PDB file as gemmi writes it, atoms N, CA and C in Angstrom:
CRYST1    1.000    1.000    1.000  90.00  90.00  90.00 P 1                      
ATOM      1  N   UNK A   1     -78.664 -59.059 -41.507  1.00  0.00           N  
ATOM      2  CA  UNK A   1     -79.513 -58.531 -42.555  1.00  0.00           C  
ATOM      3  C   UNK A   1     -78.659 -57.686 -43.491  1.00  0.00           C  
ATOM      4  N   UNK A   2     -78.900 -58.220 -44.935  1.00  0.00           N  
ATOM      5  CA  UNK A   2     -77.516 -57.750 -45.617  1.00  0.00           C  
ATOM      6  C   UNK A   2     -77.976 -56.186 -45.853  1.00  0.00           C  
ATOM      7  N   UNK A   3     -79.533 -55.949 -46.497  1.00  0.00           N  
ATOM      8  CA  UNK A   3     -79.763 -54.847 -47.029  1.00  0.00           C  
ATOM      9  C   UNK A   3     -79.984 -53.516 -45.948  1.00  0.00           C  
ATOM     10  N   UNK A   4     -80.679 -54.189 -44.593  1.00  0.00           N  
ATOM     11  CA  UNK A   4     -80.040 -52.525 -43.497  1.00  0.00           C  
ATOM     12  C   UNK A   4     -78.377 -52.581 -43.294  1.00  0.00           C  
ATOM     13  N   UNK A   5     -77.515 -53.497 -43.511  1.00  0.00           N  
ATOM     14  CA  UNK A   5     -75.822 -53.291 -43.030  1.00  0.00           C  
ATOM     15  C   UNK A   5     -75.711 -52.233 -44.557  1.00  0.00           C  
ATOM     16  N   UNK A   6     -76.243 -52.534 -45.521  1.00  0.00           N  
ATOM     17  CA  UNK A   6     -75.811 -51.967 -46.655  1.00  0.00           C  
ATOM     18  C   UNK A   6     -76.393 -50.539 -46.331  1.00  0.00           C  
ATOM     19  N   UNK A   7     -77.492 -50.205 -45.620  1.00  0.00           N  
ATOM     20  CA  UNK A   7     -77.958 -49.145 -45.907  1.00  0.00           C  
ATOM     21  C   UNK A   7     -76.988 -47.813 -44.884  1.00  0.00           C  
ATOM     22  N   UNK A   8     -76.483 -48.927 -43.424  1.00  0.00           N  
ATOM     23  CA  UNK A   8     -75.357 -48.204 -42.372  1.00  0.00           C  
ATOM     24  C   UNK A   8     -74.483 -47.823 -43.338  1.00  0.00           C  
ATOM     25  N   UNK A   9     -73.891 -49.056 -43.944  1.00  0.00           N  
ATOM     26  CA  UNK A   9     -72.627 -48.749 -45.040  1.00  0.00           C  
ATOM     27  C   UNK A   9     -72.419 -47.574 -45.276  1.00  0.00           C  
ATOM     28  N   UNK A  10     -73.406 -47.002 -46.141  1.00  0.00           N  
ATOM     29  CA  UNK A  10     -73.536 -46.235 -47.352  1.00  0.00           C  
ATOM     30  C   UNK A  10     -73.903 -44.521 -46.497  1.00  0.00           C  
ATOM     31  N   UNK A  11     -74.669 -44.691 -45.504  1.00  0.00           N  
ATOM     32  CA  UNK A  11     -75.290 -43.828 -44.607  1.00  0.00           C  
ATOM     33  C   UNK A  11     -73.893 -43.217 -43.575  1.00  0.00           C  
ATOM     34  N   UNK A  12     -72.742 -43.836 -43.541  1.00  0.00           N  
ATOM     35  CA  UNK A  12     -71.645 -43.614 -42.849  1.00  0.00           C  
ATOM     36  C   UNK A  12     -70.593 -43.477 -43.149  1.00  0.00           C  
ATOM     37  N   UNK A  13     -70.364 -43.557 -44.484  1.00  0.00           N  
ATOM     38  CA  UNK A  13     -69.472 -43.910 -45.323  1.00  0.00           C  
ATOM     39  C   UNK A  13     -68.775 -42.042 -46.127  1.00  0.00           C  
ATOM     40  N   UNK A  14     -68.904 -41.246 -45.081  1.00  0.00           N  
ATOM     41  CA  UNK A  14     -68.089 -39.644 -44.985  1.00  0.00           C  
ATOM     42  C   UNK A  14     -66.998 -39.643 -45.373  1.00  0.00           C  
ATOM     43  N   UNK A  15     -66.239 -40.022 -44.665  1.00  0.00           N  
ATOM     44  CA  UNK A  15     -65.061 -40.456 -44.952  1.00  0.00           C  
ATOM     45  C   UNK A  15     -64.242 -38.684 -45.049  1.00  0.00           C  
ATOM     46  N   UNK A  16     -63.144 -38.893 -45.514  1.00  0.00           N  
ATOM     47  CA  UNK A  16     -61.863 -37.941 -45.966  1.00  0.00           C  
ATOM     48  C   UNK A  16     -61.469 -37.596 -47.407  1.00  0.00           C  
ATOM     49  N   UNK A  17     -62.016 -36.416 -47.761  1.00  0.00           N  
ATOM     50  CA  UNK A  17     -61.918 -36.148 -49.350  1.00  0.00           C  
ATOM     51  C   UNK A  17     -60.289 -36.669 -49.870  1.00  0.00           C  
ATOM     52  N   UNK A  18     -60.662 -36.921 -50.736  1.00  0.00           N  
ATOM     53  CA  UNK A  18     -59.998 -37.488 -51.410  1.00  0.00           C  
ATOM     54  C   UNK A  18     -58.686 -37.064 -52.417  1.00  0.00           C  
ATOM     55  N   UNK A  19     -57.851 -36.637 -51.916  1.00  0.00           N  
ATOM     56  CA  UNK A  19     -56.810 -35.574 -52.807  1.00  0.00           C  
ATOM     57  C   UNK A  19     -55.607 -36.475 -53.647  1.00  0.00           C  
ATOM     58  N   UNK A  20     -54.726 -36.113 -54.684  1.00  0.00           N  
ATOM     59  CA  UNK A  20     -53.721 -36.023 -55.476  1.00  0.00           C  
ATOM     60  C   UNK A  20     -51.996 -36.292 -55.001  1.00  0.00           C  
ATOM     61  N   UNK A  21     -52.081 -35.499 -53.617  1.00  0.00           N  
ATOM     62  CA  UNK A  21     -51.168 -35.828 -52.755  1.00  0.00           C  
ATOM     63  C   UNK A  21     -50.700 -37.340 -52.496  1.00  0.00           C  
ATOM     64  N   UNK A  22     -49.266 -37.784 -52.126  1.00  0.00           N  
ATOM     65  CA  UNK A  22     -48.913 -38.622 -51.910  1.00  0.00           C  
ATOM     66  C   UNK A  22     -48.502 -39.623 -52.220  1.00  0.00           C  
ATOM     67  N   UNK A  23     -48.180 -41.147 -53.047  1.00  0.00           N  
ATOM     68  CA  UNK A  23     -47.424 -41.733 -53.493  1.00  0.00           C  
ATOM     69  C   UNK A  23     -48.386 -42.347 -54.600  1.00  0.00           C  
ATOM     70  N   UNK A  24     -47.773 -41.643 -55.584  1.00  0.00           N  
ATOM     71  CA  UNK A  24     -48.941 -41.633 -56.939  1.00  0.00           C  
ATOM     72  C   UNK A  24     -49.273 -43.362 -57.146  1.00  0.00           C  
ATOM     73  N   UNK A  25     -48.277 -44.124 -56.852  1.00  0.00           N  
ATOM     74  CA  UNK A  25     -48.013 -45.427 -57.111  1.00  0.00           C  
ATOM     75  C   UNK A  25     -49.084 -45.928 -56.305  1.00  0.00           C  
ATOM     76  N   UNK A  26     -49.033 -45.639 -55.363  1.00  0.00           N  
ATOM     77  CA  UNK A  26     -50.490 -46.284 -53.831  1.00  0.00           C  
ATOM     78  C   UNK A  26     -51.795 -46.339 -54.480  1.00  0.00           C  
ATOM     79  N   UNK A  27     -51.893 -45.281 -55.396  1.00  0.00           N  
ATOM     80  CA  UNK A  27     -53.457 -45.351 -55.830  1.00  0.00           C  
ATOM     81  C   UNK A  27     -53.652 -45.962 -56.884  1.00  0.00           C  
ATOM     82  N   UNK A  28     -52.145 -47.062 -57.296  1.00  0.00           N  
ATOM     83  CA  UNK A  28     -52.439 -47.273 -58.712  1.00  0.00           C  
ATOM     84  C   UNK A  28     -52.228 -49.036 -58.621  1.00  0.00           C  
ATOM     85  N   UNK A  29     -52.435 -49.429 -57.170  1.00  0.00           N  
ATOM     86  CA  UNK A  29     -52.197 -50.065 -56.790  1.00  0.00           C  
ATOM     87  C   UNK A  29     -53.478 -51.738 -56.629  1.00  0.00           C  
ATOM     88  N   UNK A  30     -52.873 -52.759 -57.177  1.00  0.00           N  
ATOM     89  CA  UNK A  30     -53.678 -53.371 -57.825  1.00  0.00           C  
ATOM     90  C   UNK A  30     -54.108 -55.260 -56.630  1.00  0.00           C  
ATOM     91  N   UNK A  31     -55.412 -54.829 -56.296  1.00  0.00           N  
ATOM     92  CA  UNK A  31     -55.415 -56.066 -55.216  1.00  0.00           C  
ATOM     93  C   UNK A  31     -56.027 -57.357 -55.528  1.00  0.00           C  
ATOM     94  N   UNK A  32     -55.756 -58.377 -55.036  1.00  0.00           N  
ATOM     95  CA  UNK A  32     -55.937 -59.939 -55.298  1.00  0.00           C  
ATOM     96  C   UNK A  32     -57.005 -59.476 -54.167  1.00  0.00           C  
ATOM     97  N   UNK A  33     -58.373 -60.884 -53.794  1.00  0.00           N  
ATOM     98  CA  UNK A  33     -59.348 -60.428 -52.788  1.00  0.00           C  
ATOM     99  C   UNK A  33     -58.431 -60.578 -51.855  1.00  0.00           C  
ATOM    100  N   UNK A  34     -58.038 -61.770 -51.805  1.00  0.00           N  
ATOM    101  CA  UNK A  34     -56.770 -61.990 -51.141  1.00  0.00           C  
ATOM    102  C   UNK A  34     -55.889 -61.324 -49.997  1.00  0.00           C  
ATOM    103  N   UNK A  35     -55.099 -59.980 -50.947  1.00  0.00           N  
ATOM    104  CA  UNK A  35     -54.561 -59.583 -50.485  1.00  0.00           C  
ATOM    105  C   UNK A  35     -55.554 -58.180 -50.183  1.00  0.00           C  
ATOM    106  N   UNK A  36     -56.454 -57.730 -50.339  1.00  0.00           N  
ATOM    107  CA  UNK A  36     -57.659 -57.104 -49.934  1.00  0.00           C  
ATOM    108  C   UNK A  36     -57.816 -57.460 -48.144  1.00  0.00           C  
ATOM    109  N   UNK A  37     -57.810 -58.742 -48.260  1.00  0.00           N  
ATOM    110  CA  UNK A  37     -58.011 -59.047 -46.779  1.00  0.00           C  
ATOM    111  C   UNK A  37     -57.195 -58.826 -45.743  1.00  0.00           C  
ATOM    112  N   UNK A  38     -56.165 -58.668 -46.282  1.00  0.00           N  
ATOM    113  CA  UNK A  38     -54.925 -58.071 -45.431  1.00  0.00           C  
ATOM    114  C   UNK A  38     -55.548 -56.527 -44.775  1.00  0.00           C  
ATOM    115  N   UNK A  39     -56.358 -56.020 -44.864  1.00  0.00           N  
ATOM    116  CA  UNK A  39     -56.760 -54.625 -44.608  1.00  0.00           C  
ATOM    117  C   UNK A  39     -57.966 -54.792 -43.975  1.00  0.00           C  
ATOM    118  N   UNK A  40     -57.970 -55.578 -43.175  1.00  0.00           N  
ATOM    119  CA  UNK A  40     -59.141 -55.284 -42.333  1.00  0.00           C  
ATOM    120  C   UNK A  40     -59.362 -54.495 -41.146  1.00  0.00           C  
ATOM    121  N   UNK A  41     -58.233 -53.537 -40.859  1.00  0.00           N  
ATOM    122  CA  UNK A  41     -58.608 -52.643 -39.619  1.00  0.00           C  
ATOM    123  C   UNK A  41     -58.462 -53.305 -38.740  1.00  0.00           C  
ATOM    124  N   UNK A  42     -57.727 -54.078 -38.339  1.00  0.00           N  
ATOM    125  CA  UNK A  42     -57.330 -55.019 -36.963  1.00  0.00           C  
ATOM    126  C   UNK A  42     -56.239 -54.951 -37.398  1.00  0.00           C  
ATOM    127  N   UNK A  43     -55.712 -55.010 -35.797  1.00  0.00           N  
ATOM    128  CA  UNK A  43     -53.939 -55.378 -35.178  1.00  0.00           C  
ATOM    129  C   UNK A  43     -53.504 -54.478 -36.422  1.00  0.00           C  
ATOM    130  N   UNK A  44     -53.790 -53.046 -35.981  1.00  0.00           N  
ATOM    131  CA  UNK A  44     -53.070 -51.694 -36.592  1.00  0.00           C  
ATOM    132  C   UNK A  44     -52.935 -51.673 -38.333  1.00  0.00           C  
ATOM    133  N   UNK A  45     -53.691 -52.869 -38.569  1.00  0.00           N  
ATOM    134  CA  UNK A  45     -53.826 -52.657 -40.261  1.00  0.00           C  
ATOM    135  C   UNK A  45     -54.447 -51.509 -40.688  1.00  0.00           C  
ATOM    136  N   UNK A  46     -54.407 -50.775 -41.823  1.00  0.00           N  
ATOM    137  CA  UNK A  46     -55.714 -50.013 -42.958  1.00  0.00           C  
ATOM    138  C   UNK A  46     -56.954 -50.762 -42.728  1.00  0.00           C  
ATOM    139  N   UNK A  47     -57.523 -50.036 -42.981  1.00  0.00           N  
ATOM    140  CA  UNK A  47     -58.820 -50.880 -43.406  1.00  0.00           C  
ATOM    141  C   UNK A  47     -59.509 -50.327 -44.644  1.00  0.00           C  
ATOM    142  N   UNK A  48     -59.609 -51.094 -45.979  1.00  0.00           N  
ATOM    143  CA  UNK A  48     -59.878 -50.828 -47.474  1.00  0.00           C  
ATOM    144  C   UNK A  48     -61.162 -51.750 -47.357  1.00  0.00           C  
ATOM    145  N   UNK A  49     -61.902 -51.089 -48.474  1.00  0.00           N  
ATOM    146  CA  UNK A  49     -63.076 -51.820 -48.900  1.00  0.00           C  
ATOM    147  C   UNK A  49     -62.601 -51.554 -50.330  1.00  0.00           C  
ATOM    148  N   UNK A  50     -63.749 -52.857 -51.041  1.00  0.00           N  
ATOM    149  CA  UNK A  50     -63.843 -52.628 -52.911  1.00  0.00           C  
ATOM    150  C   UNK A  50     -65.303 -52.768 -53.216  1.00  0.00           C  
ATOM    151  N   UNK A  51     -65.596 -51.759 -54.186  1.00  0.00           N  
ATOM    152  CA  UNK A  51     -66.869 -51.782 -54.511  1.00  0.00           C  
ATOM    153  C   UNK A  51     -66.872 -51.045 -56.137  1.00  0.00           C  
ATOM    154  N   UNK A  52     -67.395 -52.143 -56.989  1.00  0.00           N  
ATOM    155  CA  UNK A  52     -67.344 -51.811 -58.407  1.00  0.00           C  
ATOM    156  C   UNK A  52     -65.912 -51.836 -58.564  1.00  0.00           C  
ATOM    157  N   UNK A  53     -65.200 -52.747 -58.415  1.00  0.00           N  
ATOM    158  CA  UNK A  53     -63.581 -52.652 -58.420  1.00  0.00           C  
ATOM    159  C   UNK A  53     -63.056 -51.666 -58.247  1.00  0.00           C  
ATOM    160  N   UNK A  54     -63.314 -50.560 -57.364  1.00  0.00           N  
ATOM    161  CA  UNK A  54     -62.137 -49.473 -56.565  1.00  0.00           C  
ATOM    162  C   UNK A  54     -61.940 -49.721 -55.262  1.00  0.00           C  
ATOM    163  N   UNK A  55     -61.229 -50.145 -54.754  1.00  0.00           N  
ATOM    164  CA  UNK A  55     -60.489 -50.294 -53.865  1.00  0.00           C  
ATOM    165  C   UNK A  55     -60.719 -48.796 -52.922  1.00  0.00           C  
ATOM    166  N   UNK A  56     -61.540 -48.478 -51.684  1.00  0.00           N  
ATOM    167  CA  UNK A  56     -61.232 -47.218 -50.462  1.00  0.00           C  
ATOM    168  C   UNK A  56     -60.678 -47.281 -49.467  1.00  0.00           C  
ATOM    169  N   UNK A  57     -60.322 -46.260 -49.181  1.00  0.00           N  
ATOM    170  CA  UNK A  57     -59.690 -46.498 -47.689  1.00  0.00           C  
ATOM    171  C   UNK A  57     -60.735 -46.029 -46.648  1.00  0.00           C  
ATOM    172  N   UNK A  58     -61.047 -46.861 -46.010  1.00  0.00           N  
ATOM    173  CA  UNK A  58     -62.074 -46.394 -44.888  1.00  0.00           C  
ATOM    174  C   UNK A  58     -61.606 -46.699 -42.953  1.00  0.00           C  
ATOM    175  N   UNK A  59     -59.956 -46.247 -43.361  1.00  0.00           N  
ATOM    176  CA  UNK A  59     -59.573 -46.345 -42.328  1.00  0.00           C  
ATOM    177  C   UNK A  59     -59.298 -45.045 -41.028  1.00  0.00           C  
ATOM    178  N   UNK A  60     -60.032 -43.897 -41.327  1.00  0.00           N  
ATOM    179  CA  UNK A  60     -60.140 -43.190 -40.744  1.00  0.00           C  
ATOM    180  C   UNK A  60     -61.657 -42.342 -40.540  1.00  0.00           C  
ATOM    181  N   UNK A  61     -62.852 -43.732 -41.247  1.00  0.00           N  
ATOM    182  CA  UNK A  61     -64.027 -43.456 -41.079  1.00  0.00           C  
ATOM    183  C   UNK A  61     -64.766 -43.776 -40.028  1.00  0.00           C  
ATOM    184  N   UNK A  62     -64.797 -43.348 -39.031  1.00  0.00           N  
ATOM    185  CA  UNK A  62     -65.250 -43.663 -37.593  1.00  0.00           C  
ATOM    186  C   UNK A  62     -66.179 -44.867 -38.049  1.00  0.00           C  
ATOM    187  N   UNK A  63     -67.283 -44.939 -38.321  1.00  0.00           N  
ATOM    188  CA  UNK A  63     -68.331 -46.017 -38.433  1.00  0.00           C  
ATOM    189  C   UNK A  63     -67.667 -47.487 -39.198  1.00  0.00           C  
ATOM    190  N   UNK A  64     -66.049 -47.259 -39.221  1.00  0.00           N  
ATOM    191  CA  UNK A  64     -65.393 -48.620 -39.201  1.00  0.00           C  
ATOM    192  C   UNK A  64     -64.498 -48.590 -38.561  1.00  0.00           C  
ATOM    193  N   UNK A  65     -64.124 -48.268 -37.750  1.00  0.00           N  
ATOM    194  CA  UNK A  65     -63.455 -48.081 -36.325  1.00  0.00           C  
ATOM    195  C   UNK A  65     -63.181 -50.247 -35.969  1.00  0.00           C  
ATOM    196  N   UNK A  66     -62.110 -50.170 -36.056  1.00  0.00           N  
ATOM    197  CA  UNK A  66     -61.705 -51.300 -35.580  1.00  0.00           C  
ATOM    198  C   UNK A  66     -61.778 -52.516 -37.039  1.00  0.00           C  
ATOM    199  N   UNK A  67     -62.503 -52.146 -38.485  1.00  0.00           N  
ATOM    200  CA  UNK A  67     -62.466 -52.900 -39.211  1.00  0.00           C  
ATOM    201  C   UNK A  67     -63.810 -53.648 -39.427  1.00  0.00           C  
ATOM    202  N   UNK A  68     -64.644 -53.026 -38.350  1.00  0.00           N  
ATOM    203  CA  UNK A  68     -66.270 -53.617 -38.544  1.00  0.00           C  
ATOM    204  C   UNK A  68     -66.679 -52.376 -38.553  1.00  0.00           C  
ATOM    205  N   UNK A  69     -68.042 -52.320 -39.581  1.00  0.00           N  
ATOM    206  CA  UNK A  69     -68.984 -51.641 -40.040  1.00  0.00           C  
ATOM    207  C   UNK A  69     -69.727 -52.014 -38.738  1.00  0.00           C  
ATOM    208  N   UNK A  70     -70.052 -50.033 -38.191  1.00  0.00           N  
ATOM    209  CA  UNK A  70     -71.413 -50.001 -36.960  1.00  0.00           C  
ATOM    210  C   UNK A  70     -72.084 -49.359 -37.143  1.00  0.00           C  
ATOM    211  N   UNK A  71     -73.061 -49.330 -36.992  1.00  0.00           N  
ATOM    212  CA  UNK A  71     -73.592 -49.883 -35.297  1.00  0.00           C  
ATOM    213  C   UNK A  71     -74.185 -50.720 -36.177  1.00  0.00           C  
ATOM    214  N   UNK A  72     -74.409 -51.111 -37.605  1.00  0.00           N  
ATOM    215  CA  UNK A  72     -75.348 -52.600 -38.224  1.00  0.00           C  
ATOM    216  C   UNK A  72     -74.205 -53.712 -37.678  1.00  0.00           C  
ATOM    217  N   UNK A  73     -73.254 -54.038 -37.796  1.00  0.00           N  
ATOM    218  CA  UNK A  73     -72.378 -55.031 -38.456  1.00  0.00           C  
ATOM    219  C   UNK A  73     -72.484 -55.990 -39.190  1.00  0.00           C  
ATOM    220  N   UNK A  74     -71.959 -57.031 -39.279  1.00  0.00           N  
ATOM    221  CA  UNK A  74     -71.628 -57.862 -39.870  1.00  0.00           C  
ATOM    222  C   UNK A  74     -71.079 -57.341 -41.367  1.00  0.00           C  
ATOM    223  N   UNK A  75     -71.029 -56.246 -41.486  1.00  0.00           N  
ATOM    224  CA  UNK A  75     -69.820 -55.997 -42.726  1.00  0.00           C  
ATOM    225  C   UNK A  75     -68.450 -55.415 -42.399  1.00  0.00           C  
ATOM    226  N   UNK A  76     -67.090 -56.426 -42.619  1.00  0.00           N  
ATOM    227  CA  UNK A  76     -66.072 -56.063 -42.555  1.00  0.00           C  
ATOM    228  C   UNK A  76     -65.473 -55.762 -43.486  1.00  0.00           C  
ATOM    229  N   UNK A  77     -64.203 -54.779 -43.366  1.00  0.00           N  
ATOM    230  CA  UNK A  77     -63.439 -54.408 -43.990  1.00  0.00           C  
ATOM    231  C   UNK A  77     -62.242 -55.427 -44.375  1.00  0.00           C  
ATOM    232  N   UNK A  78     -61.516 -55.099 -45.680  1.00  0.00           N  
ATOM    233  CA  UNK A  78     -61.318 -55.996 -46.395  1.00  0.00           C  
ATOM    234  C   UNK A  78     -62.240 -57.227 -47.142  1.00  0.00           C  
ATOM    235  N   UNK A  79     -62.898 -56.739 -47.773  1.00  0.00           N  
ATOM    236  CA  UNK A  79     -63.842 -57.418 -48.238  1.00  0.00           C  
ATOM    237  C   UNK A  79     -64.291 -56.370 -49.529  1.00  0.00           C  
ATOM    238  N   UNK A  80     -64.878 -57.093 -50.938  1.00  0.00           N  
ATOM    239  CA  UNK A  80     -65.466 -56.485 -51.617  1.00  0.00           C  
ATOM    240  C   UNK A  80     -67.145 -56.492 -51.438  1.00  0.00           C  
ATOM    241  N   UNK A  81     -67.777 -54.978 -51.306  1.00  0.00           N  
ATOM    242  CA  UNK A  81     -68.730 -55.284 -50.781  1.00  0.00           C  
ATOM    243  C   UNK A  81     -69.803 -54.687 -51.828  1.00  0.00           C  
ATOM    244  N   UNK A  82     -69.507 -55.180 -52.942  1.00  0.00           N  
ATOM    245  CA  UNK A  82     -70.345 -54.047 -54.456  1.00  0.00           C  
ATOM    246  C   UNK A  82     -71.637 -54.571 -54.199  1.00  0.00           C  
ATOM    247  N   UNK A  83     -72.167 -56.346 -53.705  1.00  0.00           N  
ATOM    248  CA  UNK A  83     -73.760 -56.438 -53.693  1.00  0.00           C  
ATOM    249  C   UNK A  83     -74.223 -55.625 -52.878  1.00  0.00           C  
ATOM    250  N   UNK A  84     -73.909 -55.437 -51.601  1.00  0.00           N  
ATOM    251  CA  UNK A  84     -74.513 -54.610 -50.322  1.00  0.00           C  
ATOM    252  C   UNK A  84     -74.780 -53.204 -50.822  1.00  0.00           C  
ATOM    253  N   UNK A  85     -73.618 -52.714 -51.354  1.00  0.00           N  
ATOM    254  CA  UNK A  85     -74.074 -51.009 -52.305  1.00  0.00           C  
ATOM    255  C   UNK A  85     -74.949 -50.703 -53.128  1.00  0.00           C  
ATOM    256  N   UNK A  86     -74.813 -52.078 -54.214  1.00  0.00           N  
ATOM    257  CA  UNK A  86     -76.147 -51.988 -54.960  1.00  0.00           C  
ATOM    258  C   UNK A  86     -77.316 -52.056 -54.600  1.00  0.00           C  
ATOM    259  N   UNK A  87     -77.543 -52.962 -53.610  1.00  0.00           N  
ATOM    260  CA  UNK A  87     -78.682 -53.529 -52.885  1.00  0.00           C  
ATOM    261  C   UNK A  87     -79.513 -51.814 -52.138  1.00  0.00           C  
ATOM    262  N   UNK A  88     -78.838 -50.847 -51.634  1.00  0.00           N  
ATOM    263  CA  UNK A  88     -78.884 -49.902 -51.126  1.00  0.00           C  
ATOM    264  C   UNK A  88     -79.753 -48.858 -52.141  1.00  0.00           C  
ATOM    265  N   UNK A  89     -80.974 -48.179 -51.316  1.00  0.00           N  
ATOM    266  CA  UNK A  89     -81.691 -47.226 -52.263  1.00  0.00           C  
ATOM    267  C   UNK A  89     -80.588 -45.945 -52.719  1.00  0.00           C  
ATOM    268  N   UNK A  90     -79.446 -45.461 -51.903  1.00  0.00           N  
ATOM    269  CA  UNK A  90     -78.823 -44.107 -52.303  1.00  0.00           C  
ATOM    270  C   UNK A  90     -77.974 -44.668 -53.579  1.00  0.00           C  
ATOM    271  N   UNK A  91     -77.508 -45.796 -53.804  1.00  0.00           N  
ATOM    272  CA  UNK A  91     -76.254 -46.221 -54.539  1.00  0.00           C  
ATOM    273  C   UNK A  91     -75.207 -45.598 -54.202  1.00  0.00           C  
ATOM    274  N   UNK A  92     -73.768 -45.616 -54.608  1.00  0.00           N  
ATOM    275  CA  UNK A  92     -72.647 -45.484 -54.152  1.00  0.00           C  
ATOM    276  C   UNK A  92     -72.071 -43.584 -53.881  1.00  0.00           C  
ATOM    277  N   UNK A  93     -73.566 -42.960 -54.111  1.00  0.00           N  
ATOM    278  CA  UNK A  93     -72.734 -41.201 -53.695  1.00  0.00           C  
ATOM    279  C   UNK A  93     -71.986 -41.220 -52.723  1.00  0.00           C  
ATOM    280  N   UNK A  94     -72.204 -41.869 -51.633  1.00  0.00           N  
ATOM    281  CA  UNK A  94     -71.726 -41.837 -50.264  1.00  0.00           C  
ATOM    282  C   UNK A  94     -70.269 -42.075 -50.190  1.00  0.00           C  
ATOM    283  N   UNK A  95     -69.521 -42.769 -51.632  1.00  0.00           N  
ATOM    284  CA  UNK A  95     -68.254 -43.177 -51.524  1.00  0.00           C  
ATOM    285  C   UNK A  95     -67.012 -42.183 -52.074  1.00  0.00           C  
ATOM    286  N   UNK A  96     -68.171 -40.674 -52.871  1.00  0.00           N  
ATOM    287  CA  UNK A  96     -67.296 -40.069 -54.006  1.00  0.00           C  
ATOM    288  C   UNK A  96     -66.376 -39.354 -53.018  1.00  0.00           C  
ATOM    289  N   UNK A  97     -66.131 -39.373 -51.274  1.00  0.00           N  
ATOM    290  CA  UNK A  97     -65.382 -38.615 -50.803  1.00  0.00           C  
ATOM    291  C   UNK A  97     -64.505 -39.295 -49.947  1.00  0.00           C  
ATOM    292  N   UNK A  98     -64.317 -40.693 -50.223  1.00  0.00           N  
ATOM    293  CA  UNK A  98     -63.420 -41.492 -49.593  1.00  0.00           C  
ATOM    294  C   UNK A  98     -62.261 -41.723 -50.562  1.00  0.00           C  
ATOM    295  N   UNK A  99     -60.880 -41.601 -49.881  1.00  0.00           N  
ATOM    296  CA  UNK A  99     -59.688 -41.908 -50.641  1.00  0.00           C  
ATOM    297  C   UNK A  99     -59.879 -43.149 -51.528  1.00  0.00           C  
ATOM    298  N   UNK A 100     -58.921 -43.503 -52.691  1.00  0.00           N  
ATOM    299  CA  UNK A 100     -59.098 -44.713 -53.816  1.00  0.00           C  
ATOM    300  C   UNK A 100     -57.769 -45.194 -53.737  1.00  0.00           C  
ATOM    301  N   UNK A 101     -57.504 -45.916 -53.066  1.00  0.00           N  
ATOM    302  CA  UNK A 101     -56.136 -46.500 -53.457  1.00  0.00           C  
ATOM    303  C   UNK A 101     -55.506 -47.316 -54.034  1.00  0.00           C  
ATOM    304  N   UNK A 102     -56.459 -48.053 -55.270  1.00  0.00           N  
ATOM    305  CA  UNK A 102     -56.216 -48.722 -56.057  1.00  0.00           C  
ATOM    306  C   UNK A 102     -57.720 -49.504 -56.732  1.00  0.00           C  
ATOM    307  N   UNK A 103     -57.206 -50.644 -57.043  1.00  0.00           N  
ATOM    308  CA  UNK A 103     -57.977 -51.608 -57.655  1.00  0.00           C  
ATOM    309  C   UNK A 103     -58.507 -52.795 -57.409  1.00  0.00           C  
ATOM    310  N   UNK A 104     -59.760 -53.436 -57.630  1.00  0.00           N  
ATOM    311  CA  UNK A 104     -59.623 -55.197 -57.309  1.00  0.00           C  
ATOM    312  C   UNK A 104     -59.579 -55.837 -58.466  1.00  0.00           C  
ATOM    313  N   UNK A 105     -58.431 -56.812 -58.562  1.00  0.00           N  
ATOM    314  CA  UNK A 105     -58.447 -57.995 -59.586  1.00  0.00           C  
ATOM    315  C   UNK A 105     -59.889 -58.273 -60.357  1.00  0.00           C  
ATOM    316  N   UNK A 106     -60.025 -58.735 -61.212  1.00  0.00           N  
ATOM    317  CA  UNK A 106     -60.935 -59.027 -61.952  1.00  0.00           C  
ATOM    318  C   UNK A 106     -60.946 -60.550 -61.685  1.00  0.00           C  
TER     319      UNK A 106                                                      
END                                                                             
């Protein structure tokens, strides 16, 4: 069910404020879906999501622990997931405190 995974999403989605620190280049950093998928939180990857073309890091957000969105699932990381956010009554506040580390291709 896409619209309760969207609603876990968004409902879990705390994350780690988001600071200035660190390799200015990382956040300016520009992804194919492609290579998006490379970040799914398995076998010691990141795990990034994109939504409205920003690219997060939601690899130290417990409720994606391993690269799957819980306790709903069926939404993984590496993946752009902008319908599921929209679809969601809060819309995207839930994301203004997760790191940005770049972009998704157009």
């Amino acid at each position: 069910m896409i619209f309760g995974s969207s609603v876990m999403l968004l409902a879990a989605c705390g994350g780690e404020e988001a600071t200035d620190e660190g390799d200015e280049a990382e956040g300016d950093q520009e992804f194919t879906l492609e290579e998006l998928g490379e970040y799914d939180g398995q076998d010691g990857n990141d795990a990034y999501v994109a939504v409205d073309g920003v690219v997060y890091d939601v690899t130290d957000v417990e409720e994606w622990a391993g690269g799957e969105h819980a306790p709903a699932g069926g939404l993984e990381a590496g993946d752009d997931h902008t319908e599921e956010i929209e679809e969601a009554p809060h819309g995207t506040d839930v994301l203004e405190d997760l790191p940005t580390v770049g972009t998704l291709e157009e």
